[in-house]
XYZ file of C-alpha atoms in Angstrom:
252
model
C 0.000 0.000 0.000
C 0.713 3.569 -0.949
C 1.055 6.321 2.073
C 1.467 9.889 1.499
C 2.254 10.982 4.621
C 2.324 14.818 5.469
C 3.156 16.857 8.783
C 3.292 20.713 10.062
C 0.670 22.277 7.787
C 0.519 25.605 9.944
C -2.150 27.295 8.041
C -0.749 27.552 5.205
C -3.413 26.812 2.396
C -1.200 26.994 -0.297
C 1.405 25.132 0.654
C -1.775 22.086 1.509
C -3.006 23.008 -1.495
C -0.130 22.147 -3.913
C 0.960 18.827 -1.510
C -2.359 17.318 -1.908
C -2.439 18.692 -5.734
C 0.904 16.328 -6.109
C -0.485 13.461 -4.202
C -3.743 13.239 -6.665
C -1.105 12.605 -9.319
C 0.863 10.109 -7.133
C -0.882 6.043 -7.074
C -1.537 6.925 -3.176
C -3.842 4.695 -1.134
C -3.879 6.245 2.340
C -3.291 10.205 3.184
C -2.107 10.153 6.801
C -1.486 13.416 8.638
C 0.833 13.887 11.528
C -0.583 16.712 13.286
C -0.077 20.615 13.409
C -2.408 21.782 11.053
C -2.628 25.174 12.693
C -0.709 27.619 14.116
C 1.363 30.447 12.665
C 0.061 30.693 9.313
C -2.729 32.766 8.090
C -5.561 30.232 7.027
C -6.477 27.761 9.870
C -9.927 27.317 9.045
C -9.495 26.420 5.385
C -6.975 24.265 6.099
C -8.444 22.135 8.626
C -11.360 21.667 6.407
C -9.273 20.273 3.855
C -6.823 17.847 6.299
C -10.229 16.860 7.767
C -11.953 16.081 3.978
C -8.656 14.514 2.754
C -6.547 12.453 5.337
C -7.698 8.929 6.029
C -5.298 8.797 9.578
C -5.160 11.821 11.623
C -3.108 12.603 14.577
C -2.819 15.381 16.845
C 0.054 18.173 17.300
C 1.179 20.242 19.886
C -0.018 23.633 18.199
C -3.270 21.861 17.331
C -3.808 21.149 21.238
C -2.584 24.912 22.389
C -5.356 25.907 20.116
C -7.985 23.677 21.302
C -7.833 23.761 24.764
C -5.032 26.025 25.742
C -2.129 23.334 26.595
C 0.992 23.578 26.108
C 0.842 27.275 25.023
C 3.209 28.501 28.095
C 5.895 26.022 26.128
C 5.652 27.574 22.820
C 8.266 30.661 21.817
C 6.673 34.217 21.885
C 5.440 34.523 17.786
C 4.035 30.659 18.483
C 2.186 31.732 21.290
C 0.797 34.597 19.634
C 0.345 33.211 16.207
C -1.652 30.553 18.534
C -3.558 32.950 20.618
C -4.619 34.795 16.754
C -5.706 31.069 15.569
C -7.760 30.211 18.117
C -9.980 33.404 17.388
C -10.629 32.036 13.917
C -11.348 28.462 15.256
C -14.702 26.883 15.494
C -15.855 24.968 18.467
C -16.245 22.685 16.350
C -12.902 22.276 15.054
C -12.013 22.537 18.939
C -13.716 19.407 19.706
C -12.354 17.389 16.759
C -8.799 18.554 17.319
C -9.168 17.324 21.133
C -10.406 13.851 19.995
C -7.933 12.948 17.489
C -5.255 10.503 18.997
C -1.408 11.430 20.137
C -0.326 8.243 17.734
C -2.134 5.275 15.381
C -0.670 2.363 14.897
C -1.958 0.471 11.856
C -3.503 -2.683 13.090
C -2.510 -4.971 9.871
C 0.905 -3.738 9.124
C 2.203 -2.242 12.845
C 3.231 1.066 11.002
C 3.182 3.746 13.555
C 2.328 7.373 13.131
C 2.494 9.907 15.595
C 3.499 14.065 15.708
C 6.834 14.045 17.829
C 9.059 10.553 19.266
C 6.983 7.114 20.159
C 8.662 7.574 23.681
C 5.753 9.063 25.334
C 4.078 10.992 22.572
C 2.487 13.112 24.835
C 5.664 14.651 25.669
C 5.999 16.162 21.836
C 9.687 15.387 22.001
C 12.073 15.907 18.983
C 13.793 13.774 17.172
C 16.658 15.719 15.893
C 19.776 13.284 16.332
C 20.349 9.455 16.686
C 20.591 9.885 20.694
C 16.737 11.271 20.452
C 16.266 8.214 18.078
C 17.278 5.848 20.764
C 15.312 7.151 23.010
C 12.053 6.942 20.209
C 12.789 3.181 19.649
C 13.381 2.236 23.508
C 9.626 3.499 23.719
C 8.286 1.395 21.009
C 7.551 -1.978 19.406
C 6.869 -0.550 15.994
C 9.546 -1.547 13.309
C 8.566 1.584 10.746
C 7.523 5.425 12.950
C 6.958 8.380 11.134
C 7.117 11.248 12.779
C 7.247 14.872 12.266
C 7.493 18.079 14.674
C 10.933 18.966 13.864
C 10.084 20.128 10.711
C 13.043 19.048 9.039
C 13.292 15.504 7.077
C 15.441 13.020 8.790
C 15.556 9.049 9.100
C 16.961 6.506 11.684
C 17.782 3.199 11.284
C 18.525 0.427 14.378
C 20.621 -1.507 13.330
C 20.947 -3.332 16.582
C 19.872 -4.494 19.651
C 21.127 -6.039 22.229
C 20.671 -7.067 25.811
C 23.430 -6.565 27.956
C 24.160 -7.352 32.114
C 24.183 -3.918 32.377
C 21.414 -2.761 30.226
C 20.561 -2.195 26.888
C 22.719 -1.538 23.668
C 21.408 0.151 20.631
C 23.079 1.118 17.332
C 21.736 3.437 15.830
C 22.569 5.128 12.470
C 21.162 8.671 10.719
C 20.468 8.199 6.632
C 19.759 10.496 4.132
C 15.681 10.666 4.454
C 15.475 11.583 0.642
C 14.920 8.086 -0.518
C 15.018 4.556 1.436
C 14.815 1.155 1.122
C 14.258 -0.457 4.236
C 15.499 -3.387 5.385
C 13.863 -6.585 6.703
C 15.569 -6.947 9.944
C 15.946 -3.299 11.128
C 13.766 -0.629 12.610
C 13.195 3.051 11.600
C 12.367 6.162 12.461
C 11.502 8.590 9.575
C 10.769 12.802 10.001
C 8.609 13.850 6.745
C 9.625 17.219 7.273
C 6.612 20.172 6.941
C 4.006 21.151 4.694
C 3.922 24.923 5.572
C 7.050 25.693 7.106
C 9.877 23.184 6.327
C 12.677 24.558 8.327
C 16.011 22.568 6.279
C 17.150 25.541 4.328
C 14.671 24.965 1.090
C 11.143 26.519 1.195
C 9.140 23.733 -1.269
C 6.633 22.134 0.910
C 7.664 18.210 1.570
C 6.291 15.243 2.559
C 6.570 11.449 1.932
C 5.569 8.836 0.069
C 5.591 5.419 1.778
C 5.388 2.459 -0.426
C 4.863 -0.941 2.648
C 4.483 -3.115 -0.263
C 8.222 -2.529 -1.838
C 9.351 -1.243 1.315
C 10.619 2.055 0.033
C 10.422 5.717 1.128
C 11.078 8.999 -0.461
C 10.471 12.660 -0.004
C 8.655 14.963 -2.137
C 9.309 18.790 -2.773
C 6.276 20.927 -3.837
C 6.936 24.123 -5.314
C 3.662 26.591 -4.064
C 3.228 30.357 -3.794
C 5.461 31.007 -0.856
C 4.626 34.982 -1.844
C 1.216 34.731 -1.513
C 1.274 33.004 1.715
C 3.590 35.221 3.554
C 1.619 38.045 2.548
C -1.276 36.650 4.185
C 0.873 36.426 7.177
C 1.979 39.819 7.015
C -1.752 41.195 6.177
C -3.151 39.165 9.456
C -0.748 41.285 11.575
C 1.536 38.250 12.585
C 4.921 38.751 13.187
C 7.124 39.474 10.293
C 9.361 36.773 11.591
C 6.706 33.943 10.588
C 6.472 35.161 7.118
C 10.671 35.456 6.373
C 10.883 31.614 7.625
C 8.730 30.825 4.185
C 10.624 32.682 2.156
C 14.320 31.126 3.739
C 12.696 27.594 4.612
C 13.945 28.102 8.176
């Protein structure tokens, strides 16, 4: 089966837009979303009308819940908070109540692929994955053998290569790969950031996300060109802070 699987949309419309553009031309069977559709960008609405109309699996982020209910906002920086504080003025109790039911993680009951906003080790943490020390940690708190994750909002992949038992613990190796295209391995575990929708953060502004292939066992990322103009004007015309709409334009 076919999985595009997208992360950190922000409210950015077009960058959603053009992804799920892409993935009509793509043989995709399952859209899954990894949470963070809102926050910081300048349409939240639209865009969680069209994450809720397209994606088959939906978890939830740590913007989406500082939105809903208010948690976590004392943890996010100073334009999060207030980029979150605008959003939730646009937000419909509705949306609210949807946000607050979707899951922290879904693992798929056939296959054990796992899909959940920040690491597996207690997802309700929203921890990062950035290196292969955080990647440790991700596979010590999980069975899965393939976790996609996002959060970080830059594209990354871990691989265990091995595991161990030891008198005075446990012993992992763990290795970082180049997250633009993967086969995996029968045998070995990963871990595998599909980088961000609206705000990738790796130095080039396309929107990304992955495509997922369980039958072949493959992975690779996509790159979406969009109208990174139009959407930081938005940003700019909604009185957010300048700083939000410059990360578009530089991808950080």
């Amino acid at each position: 089966m076919n999985y595009a699987v997208l992360s950190d949309v922000h409210g950015n419309i077009e960058a959603l837009t053009a992804v799920l553009e892409d993935v009509e031309r793509s043989s995709v069977m399952k859209i899954v979303f990894l949470g963070d559709v809102v926050g910081y960008g300048a349409d939240p609405a639209e865009c969680l009308r069209l994450i809720e109309g397209a994606s088959d699996i939906s978890v939830v982020g740590n913007h989406d819940l500082a939105i809903a209910d208010g948690s976590g906002l004392d943890d996010l920086n100073e334009d999060a908070a207030l980029a979150a504080r605008w959003t939730a003025t646009l937000v419909s109790d509705y949306d609210r109540k949807k946000m607050m039911k979707l899951p922290l993680e879904h693992v798929e009951a056939d296959s054990g692929i796992h899909f959940v906003h920040g690491s597996p080790d207690r997802p309700e943490r929203f921890n990062y994955i950035l290196s292969k020390w955080d990647a440790e940690k991700g596979f010590a708190g999980c069975g899965s053998r393939v976790v996609f994750v996002g959060h970080s909002h830059i594209p990354a992949a871990f691989v265990e290569l091995e595991y161990r038992r030891t008198f005075t613990g446990e012993v992992r190796r763990v290795k970082e790969l180049d997250a633009s295209k993967i086969q995996l391995e029968t045998g070995y575990r990963y871990i595998i950031n599909v980088g961000s929708v609206g705000q990738p953060r790796d130095g080039d502004p396309r929107a990304t996300y992955g495509i997922y292939d369980s039958g072949n066992q493959t992975f690779y990322l996509k790159r979406v060109p969009y109208d990174v103009e139009k959407a930081a004007s938005k940003i700019r015309e909604a009185g957010l802070p300048e700083a939000l709409a410059q990360r578009l334009r530089s991808g950080r």
